[in-house]
Amino acid sequence: MSKSVTHSFVLPDKAERLRLFGSVDPIQGDKPVLKEEMQDLQNSKNDFLFELQQVGIENLKYPIDVISVKSPVKVSSIGNFRLTTSLEREFKGINMSRLAEQLQYSRNEGLSDQITDLLRLTQRIAEQMNQQNHNVMSLF
């Protein structure tokens, strides 16, 4: 007979959840317009109650080269990407643009449907997102 492990916790009331997961309080005056002056809310550390196994972008259509053994050897096509990463309990979120940024960087280097190219993209995203597990991308 196998034992089932269940994890339970009590969520805080709505006001506390809004404070914890919501945005920052409004400020008086002008908001910063320079990136260096903006607060990085997604990387703010706190106890956000639970971790997420996957967070990211799904159904992202992006140009990719398809390599063939027959002529033409290289054909441009559109790949359909799911770019995800896990989110640890102490982080509020991720900057989703970092995922697409790495995809564009790989495209500039000649991204193709070859496993080596896709693994390089996966490793690049894992490094950018400080992930231990490089299982951060799938192509479907």
Coordinates of N, CA, C and O in Angstrom, one line a residue:
M1 N 0.8 -1.2 0.0 CA 0.0 0.0 0.0 C 0.9 1.2 0.0 O 1.8 1.4 0.8
S2 N 0.7 2.1 -1.0 CA 1.5 3.3 -1.0 C 0.9 4.5 -0.3 O -0.3 4.6 -0.2
K3 N 1.7 5.3 0.3 CA 1.2 6.4 1.0 C 1.2 7.6 0.1 O 2.1 7.9 -0.7
S4 N 0.1 8.4 0.2 CA -0.1 9.6 -0.5 C 0.4 10.8 0.3 O -0.1 10.9 1.5
V5 N 1.3 11.6 -0.2 CA 1.7 12.8 0.5 C 1.0 14.0 0.0 O 0.9 14.2 -1.2
T6 N 0.3 14.7 0.9 CA -0.4 15.9 0.6 C 0.2 17.0 1.3 O 0.7 16.9 2.5
H7 N 0.3 18.2 0.6 CA 0.8 19.4 1.2 C -0.4 20.3 1.3 O -1.1 20.6 0.3
S8 N -0.6 20.9 2.5 CA -1.7 21.9 2.6 C -1.1 23.1 3.3 O -0.2 23.0 4.1
F9 N -1.7 24.2 2.9 CA -1.4 25.4 3.6 C -2.6 26.3 3.5 O -3.5 26.1 2.6
V10 N -2.7 27.3 4.3 CA -3.9 28.2 4.4 C -3.4 29.5 3.7 O -2.4 30.1 4.1
L11 N -4.1 29.9 2.7 CA -3.8 31.2 2.0 C -4.3 32.3 3.0 O -5.3 32.2 3.7
P12 N -3.5 33.4 2.9 CA -4.0 34.6 3.7 C -5.3 35.2 3.2 O -5.7 34.8 2.1
D13 N -5.8 36.1 3.9 CA -7.1 36.7 3.4 C -6.8 37.5 2.2 O -5.7 37.8 1.8
K14 N -7.9 38.0 1.6 CA -7.8 38.7 0.3 C -6.9 39.9 0.3 O -6.1 40.2 -0.5
A15 N -7.1 40.7 1.4 CA -6.3 42.0 1.5 C -4.8 41.6 1.6 O -4.0 42.3 0.9
E16 N -4.5 40.6 2.3 CA -3.0 40.2 2.4 C -2.5 39.7 1.1 O -1.4 39.9 0.7
R17 N -3.4 38.9 0.4 CA -3.0 38.4 -0.9 C -2.7 39.5 -1.9 O -1.8 39.5 -2.7
L18 N -3.6 40.5 -1.9 CA -3.4 41.6 -2.8 C -2.2 42.4 -2.5 O -1.4 42.8 -3.4
R19 N -1.9 42.5 -1.2 CA -0.6 43.2 -0.8 C 0.6 42.4 -1.3 O 1.6 42.9 -1.8
L20 N 0.5 41.1 -1.1 CA 1.7 40.2 -1.4 C 1.9 40.1 -2.9 O 3.0 40.2 -3.4
F21 N 0.8 39.8 -3.7 CA 1.0 39.5 -5.1 C 0.7 40.7 -6.0 O 0.9 40.7 -7.2
G22 N 0.1 41.8 -5.5 CA -0.2 42.9 -6.3 C 1.0 43.8 -6.6 O 2.2 43.4 -6.4
S23 N 0.8 44.9 -7.2 CA 1.8 45.8 -7.6 C 2.2 46.7 -6.4 O 1.8 46.4 -5.3
V24 N 3.0 47.6 -6.7 CA 3.5 48.5 -5.6 C 2.4 49.6 -5.4 O 1.7 49.9 -6.3
D25 N 2.5 50.2 -4.3 CA 1.6 51.3 -4.0 C 1.9 52.5 -4.9 O 3.1 52.7 -5.3
P26 N 0.9 53.3 -5.3 CA 1.1 54.5 -6.2 C 2.1 55.4 -5.5 O 2.2 55.5 -4.3
I27 N 2.9 56.1 -6.3 CA 3.9 57.1 -5.8 C 3.4 58.5 -6.2 O 2.7 58.7 -7.2
Q28 N 3.8 59.4 -5.4 CA 3.6 60.8 -5.7 C 4.6 61.3 -6.7 O 5.8 60.9 -6.6
G29 N 4.2 62.0 -7.7 CA 5.2 62.6 -8.7 C 5.2 61.7 -9.9 O 4.3 60.9 -10.2
D30 N 6.3 61.9 -10.7 CA 6.5 61.2 -11.9 C 7.1 59.8 -11.7 O 8.0 59.6 -10.9
K31 N 6.7 58.9 -12.6 CA 7.3 57.5 -12.5 C 8.6 57.6 -13.3 O 8.8 58.3 -14.2
P32 N 9.6 56.7 -12.9 CA 10.8 56.7 -13.6 C 10.7 56.2 -15.0 O 9.8 55.4 -15.3
V33 N 11.4 56.8 -15.9 CA 11.3 56.4 -17.3 C 12.6 55.7 -17.8 O 12.6 55.0 -18.8
L34 N 13.7 55.8 -17.0 CA 14.9 55.1 -17.4 C 15.0 53.7 -16.7 O 14.6 53.6 -15.5
K35 N 15.4 52.7 -17.4 CA 15.4 51.4 -16.9 C 16.2 51.3 -15.6 O 15.8 50.6 -14.7
E36 N 17.3 52.0 -15.5 CA 18.2 51.9 -14.3 C 17.5 52.5 -13.1 O 17.8 52.1 -12.0
E37 N 16.5 53.3 -13.3 CA 15.8 53.9 -12.1 C 14.5 53.2 -11.7 O 13.9 53.4 -10.7
M38 N 14.1 52.2 -12.6 CA 12.9 51.4 -12.3 C 13.2 50.3 -11.3 O 14.2 49.6 -11.3
Q39 N 12.2 50.1 -10.4 CA 12.3 49.0 -9.5 C 12.0 47.7 -10.2 O 11.0 47.6 -11.0
D40 N 12.8 46.6 -10.0 CA 12.5 45.3 -10.6 C 11.6 44.5 -9.7 O 12.1 43.8 -8.8
L41 N 10.3 44.7 -9.9 CA 9.3 44.0 -9.0 C 9.4 42.5 -9.2 O 9.1 41.8 -8.2
Q42 N 9.6 42.0 -10.4 CA 9.6 40.5 -10.5 C 10.7 39.8 -9.8 O 10.6 38.7 -9.4
N43 N 11.8 40.5 -9.5 CA 13.0 39.9 -8.8 C 12.9 40.3 -7.3 O 13.9 40.0 -6.6
S44 N 11.9 40.9 -6.9 CA 11.8 41.3 -5.4 C 11.6 40.0 -4.7 O 10.9 39.1 -5.1
K45 N 12.4 39.9 -3.6 CA 12.3 38.6 -2.8 C 11.4 38.8 -1.6 O 11.3 39.9 -1.0
N46 N 10.7 37.7 -1.3 CA 9.7 37.7 -0.2 C 9.3 36.2 -0.1 O 9.7 35.4 -0.9
D47 N 8.4 35.9 0.8 CA 7.8 34.6 0.9 C 6.5 34.7 0.2 O 5.5 35.2 0.7
F48 N 6.5 34.2 -1.1 CA 5.2 34.2 -1.9 C 4.4 32.9 -1.7 O 3.7 32.6 -2.6
L49 N 4.6 32.2 -0.7 CA 3.8 31.1 -0.2 C 4.0 29.7 -0.9 O 3.9 28.7 -0.3
F50 N 4.3 29.7 -2.2 CA 4.5 28.5 -3.0 C 5.4 28.7 -4.2 O 5.5 29.9 -4.7
E51 N 6.0 27.7 -4.7 CA 6.7 27.8 -6.0 C 5.8 27.4 -7.1 O 4.8 26.7 -6.9
L52 N 6.2 27.8 -8.3 CA 5.5 27.4 -9.5 C 6.4 26.5 -10.4 O 7.6 26.8 -10.5
Q53 N 5.9 25.4 -10.8 CA 6.7 24.5 -11.7 C 7.0 25.1 -13.0 O 8.1 24.9 -13.6
Q54 N 6.0 25.8 -13.6 CA 6.2 26.4 -14.9 C 5.5 27.7 -15.0 O 4.4 27.9 -14.6
V55 N 6.3 28.7 -15.5 CA 5.7 30.0 -15.8 C 6.5 30.5 -17.1 O 7.7 30.2 -17.3
G56 N 5.8 31.1 -18.0 CA 6.4 31.5 -19.2 C 5.5 31.8 -20.3 O 4.4 32.3 -20.1
I57 N 5.9 31.6 -21.6 CA 5.2 32.0 -22.8 C 4.9 30.7 -23.6 O 5.7 29.9 -23.8
E58 N 3.6 30.6 -24.0 CA 3.2 29.4 -24.8 C 2.7 29.9 -26.1 O 2.2 31.0 -26.3
N59 N 2.8 29.0 -27.1 CA 2.3 29.3 -28.5 C 3.0 30.5 -29.1 O 2.3 31.3 -29.8
L60 N 4.3 30.6 -28.9 CA 5.0 31.7 -29.5 C 5.5 31.3 -30.9 O 6.3 30.4 -31.0
K61 N 5.0 32.0 -31.9 CA 5.4 31.7 -33.3 C 6.7 32.5 -33.6 O 6.6 33.7 -33.4
Y62 N 7.7 31.8 -34.1 CA 9.0 32.5 -34.3 C 9.7 31.9 -35.5 O 9.7 30.7 -35.6
P63 N 10.4 32.7 -36.3 CA 11.1 32.1 -37.4 C 12.2 31.1 -37.0 O 12.9 31.3 -36.0
I64 N 12.3 30.1 -37.8 CA 13.3 29.1 -37.5 C 13.7 28.4 -38.9 O 12.9 28.4 -39.8
D65 N 15.0 28.0 -39.0 CA 15.4 27.3 -40.2 C 15.3 25.8 -40.0 O 15.6 25.3 -39.0
V66 N 14.8 25.2 -41.0 CA 14.6 23.7 -41.0 C 15.7 23.2 -41.9 O 15.8 23.6 -43.1
I67 N 16.5 22.3 -41.4 CA 17.6 21.7 -42.1 C 17.2 20.3 -42.6 O 16.7 19.5 -41.9
S68 N 17.5 20.1 -43.9 CA 17.2 18.9 -44.6 C 18.4 18.2 -45.2 O 19.4 18.9 -45.5
V69 N 18.3 16.9 -45.4 CA 19.4 16.3 -46.2 C 19.2 16.4 -47.7 O 20.0 16.1 -48.5
K70 N 18.0 16.8 -48.1 CA 17.6 17.0 -49.5 C 17.7 18.4 -49.8 O 17.6 19.3 -49.0
S71 N 17.7 18.7 -51.1 CA 17.7 20.1 -51.6 C 16.3 20.6 -51.5 O 15.3 19.9 -51.9
P72 N 16.0 21.8 -51.1 CA 17.0 22.8 -50.5 C 17.4 22.3 -49.1 O 16.6 21.9 -48.4
V73 N 18.6 22.5 -48.8 CA 19.2 22.1 -47.5 C 18.6 22.9 -46.4 O 18.4 22.4 -45.3
K74 N 18.4 24.2 -46.6 CA 17.9 25.0 -45.5 C 16.6 25.7 -46.0 O 16.6 26.4 -47.0
V75 N 15.5 25.6 -45.2 CA 14.3 26.2 -45.5 C 13.8 27.0 -44.3 O 13.8 26.5 -43.2
S76 N 13.4 28.2 -44.5 CA 12.9 29.0 -43.4 C 11.4 28.6 -43.2 O 10.7 28.4 -44.1
S77 N 11.1 28.6 -41.9 CA 9.7 28.2 -41.5 C 9.4 28.9 -40.2 O 10.2 29.8 -39.7
I78 N 8.3 28.6 -39.7 CA 7.8 29.2 -38.4 C 7.7 28.1 -37.3 O 7.0 27.1 -37.5
G79 N 8.5 28.3 -36.3 CA 8.4 27.3 -35.2 C 7.4 27.8 -34.2 O 7.1 29.0 -34.0
N80 N 6.8 26.9 -33.4 CA 5.8 27.2 -32.4 C 6.5 26.8 -31.1 O 6.7 25.6 -30.8
F81 N 6.8 27.8 -30.3 CA 7.6 27.6 -29.1 C 6.8 27.7 -27.8 O 5.9 28.5 -27.7
R82 N 7.2 26.9 -26.8 CA 6.7 27.1 -25.4 C 8.0 27.3 -24.6 O 8.8 26.4 -24.5
L83 N 8.2 28.5 -24.0 CA 9.4 28.8 -23.3 C 8.9 28.9 -21.8 O 8.2 29.8 -21.5
T84 N 9.4 28.1 -21.0 CA 9.0 28.1 -19.6 C 10.2 28.0 -18.6 O 11.3 27.5 -19.0
T85 N 10.0 28.4 -17.4 CA 11.0 28.2 -16.4 C 10.2 28.0 -15.1 O 9.0 28.3 -15.0
S86 N 10.9 27.5 -14.1 CA 10.2 27.4 -12.8 C 10.4 28.7 -12.0 O 11.2 29.5 -12.4
L87 N 9.6 28.9 -11.0 CA 9.6 30.1 -10.2 C 9.7 29.7 -8.7 O 8.8 29.1 -8.2
E88 N 10.8 30.0 -8.1 CA 11.0 29.6 -6.7 C 10.1 30.5 -5.8 O 9.7 31.6 -6.2
R89 N 9.8 29.9 -4.7 CA 8.9 30.5 -3.7 C 9.2 32.0 -3.3 O 8.3 32.8 -3.1
E90 N 10.5 32.3 -3.3 CA 10.9 33.7 -2.8 C 10.8 34.7 -3.9 O 11.1 35.9 -3.6
F91 N 10.5 34.4 -5.1 CA 10.5 35.4 -6.2 C 9.0 35.6 -6.6 O 8.2 34.7 -6.7
K92 N 8.7 36.9 -6.9 CA 7.4 37.3 -7.3 C 7.0 36.9 -8.7 O 5.9 36.5 -9.0
G93 N 8.0 36.9 -9.6 CA 7.7 36.5 -11.0 C 9.0 36.5 -11.8 O 10.1 36.6 -11.3
I94 N 8.8 36.5 -13.1 CA 9.9 36.5 -14.0 C 9.6 37.6 -15.0 O 8.5 38.0 -15.3
N95 N 10.7 38.1 -15.7 CA 10.5 39.0 -16.8 C 10.4 38.2 -18.0 O 11.4 37.7 -18.5
M96 N 9.2 38.1 -18.6 CA 8.9 37.2 -19.7 C 9.7 37.6 -20.9 O 10.1 36.8 -21.8
S97 N 10.0 38.9 -21.0 CA 10.8 39.4 -22.2 C 12.2 38.8 -22.3 O 12.8 38.6 -23.4
R98 N 12.7 38.3 -21.1 CA 14.0 37.6 -21.1 C 14.0 36.3 -21.9 O 15.0 35.9 -22.5
L99 N 12.8 35.7 -21.9 CA 12.7 34.4 -22.7 C 12.7 34.7 -24.1 O 13.5 34.1 -24.9
A100 N 11.9 35.7 -24.6 CA 11.9 36.0 -26.0 C 13.3 36.6 -26.5 O 13.7 36.4 -27.6
E101 N 13.9 37.3 -25.6 CA 15.2 37.9 -25.9 C 16.2 36.8 -26.2 O 17.0 37.0 -27.1
Q102 N 16.2 35.7 -25.5 CA 17.2 34.6 -25.7 C 16.8 33.9 -27.0 O 17.7 33.5 -27.8
L103 N 15.5 33.9 -27.3 CA 15.1 33.3 -28.6 C 15.6 34.1 -29.8 O 16.2 33.6 -30.8
Q104 N 15.5 35.4 -29.7 CA 16.0 36.3 -30.7 C 17.5 36.3 -30.8 O 18.1 36.2 -31.9
Y105 N 18.2 36.2 -29.7 CA 19.7 36.0 -29.7 C 20.1 34.8 -30.5 O 21.0 34.8 -31.3
S106 N 19.4 33.7 -30.2 CA 19.6 32.4 -30.9 C 19.3 32.5 -32.4 O 20.0 32.0 -33.2
R107 N 18.2 33.2 -32.7 CA 17.9 33.4 -34.1 C 19.0 34.2 -34.9 O 19.3 33.9 -36.0
N108 N 19.5 35.2 -34.2 CA 20.6 36.0 -34.8 C 21.8 35.1 -35.1 O 22.6 35.4 -36.0
E109 N 22.0 34.0 -34.3 CA 23.1 33.1 -34.5 C 22.8 31.9 -35.4 O 23.6 31.0 -35.6
G110 N 21.6 32.0 -36.0 CA 21.2 30.9 -37.0 C 20.4 29.8 -36.4 O 20.6 28.6 -36.8
L111 N 19.5 30.1 -35.5 CA 18.7 29.0 -34.9 C 18.0 28.1 -35.9 O 17.4 28.6 -36.9
S112 N 18.2 26.8 -35.7 CA 17.5 25.9 -36.7 C 16.8 24.8 -35.8 O 16.8 24.9 -34.6
D113 N 16.2 23.9 -36.5 CA 15.5 22.8 -35.8 C 16.4 21.7 -35.4 O 15.9 20.7 -34.8
Q114 N 17.7 21.9 -35.5 CA 18.6 20.8 -35.1 C 18.7 20.8 -33.5 O 18.7 21.8 -32.9
I115 N 18.8 19.6 -33.0 CA 18.9 19.4 -31.6 C 19.9 20.2 -30.9 O 19.7 20.8 -29.8
T116 N 21.1 20.3 -31.5 CA 22.2 21.1 -30.9 C 21.8 22.6 -30.7 O 22.1 23.2 -29.7
D117 N 21.1 23.1 -31.7 CA 20.7 24.5 -31.6 C 19.6 24.7 -30.5 O 19.7 25.7 -29.8
L118 N 18.7 23.8 -30.5 CA 17.6 23.9 -29.5 C 18.2 23.7 -28.1 O 17.7 24.4 -27.2
L119 N 19.1 22.8 -27.9 CA 19.7 22.6 -26.6 C 20.5 23.8 -26.2 O 20.5 24.2 -25.0
R120 N 21.2 24.4 -27.1 CA 21.9 25.7 -26.8 C 21.0 26.8 -26.4 O 21.2 27.5 -25.4
L121 N 19.8 26.9 -27.0 CA 18.8 27.8 -26.6 C 18.3 27.5 -25.2 O 18.2 28.4 -24.4
T122 N 18.0 26.3 -25.0 CA 17.6 25.8 -23.6 C 18.6 26.2 -22.6 O 18.2 26.7 -21.5
Q123 N 19.8 25.9 -22.8 CA 20.9 26.2 -21.8 C 21.0 27.7 -21.6 O 21.2 28.2 -20.5
R124 N 20.9 28.5 -22.7 CA 21.0 29.9 -22.6 C 19.9 30.5 -21.7 O 20.1 31.3 -20.9
I125 N 18.7 30.0 -21.9 CA 17.5 30.4 -21.1 C 17.7 30.0 -19.6 O 17.5 30.8 -18.7
A126 N 18.2 28.8 -19.4 CA 18.4 28.3 -18.1 C 19.4 29.1 -17.3 O 19.2 29.5 -16.2
E127 N 20.5 29.5 -18.0 CA 21.5 30.4 -17.4 C 20.9 31.8 -17.1 O 21.1 32.3 -16.0
Q128 N 20.1 32.3 -18.0 CA 19.5 33.7 -17.9 C 18.6 33.7 -16.7 O 18.5 34.6 -15.9
M129 N 17.8 32.6 -16.5 CA 16.8 32.5 -15.4 C 17.4 31.8 -14.2 O 16.6 31.5 -13.2
N130 N 18.7 31.6 -14.1 CA 19.4 31.0 -12.9 C 18.7 29.7 -12.5 O 18.5 29.4 -11.4
Q131 N 18.5 28.8 -13.5 CA 17.8 27.5 -13.3 C 18.9 26.4 -13.1 O 19.9 26.4 -13.9
Q132 N 18.7 25.5 -12.2 CA 19.5 24.4 -12.1 C 19.2 23.3 -13.1 O 20.0 22.7 -13.7
N133 N 17.9 23.2 -13.4 CA 17.4 22.2 -14.4 C 17.3 22.9 -15.7 O 16.6 23.9 -15.9
H134 N 17.9 22.3 -16.8 CA 17.9 22.9 -18.1 C 16.6 22.5 -18.9 O 16.6 22.7 -20.1
N135 N 15.6 21.9 -18.2 CA 14.4 21.6 -18.9 C 13.5 22.8 -19.0 O 12.5 22.8 -18.3
V136 N 13.8 23.7 -19.8 CA 13.0 25.0 -19.8 C 12.4 25.3 -21.2 O 11.8 26.4 -21.3
M137 N 12.5 24.4 -22.1 CA 12.0 24.8 -23.4 C 11.4 23.5 -24.1 O 12.0 22.5 -24.0
S138 N 10.3 23.7 -24.8 CA 9.9 22.6 -25.7 C 9.4 23.2 -27.0 O 9.0 24.4 -27.0
L139 N 9.5 22.5 -28.0 CA 9.1 22.9 -29.4 C 8.0 21.9 -29.8 O 8.2 20.7 -29.7
F140 N 6.9 22.4 -30.2 CA 5.8 21.5 -30.7 C 5.2 21.9 -32.0 O 5.5 23.0 -32.5

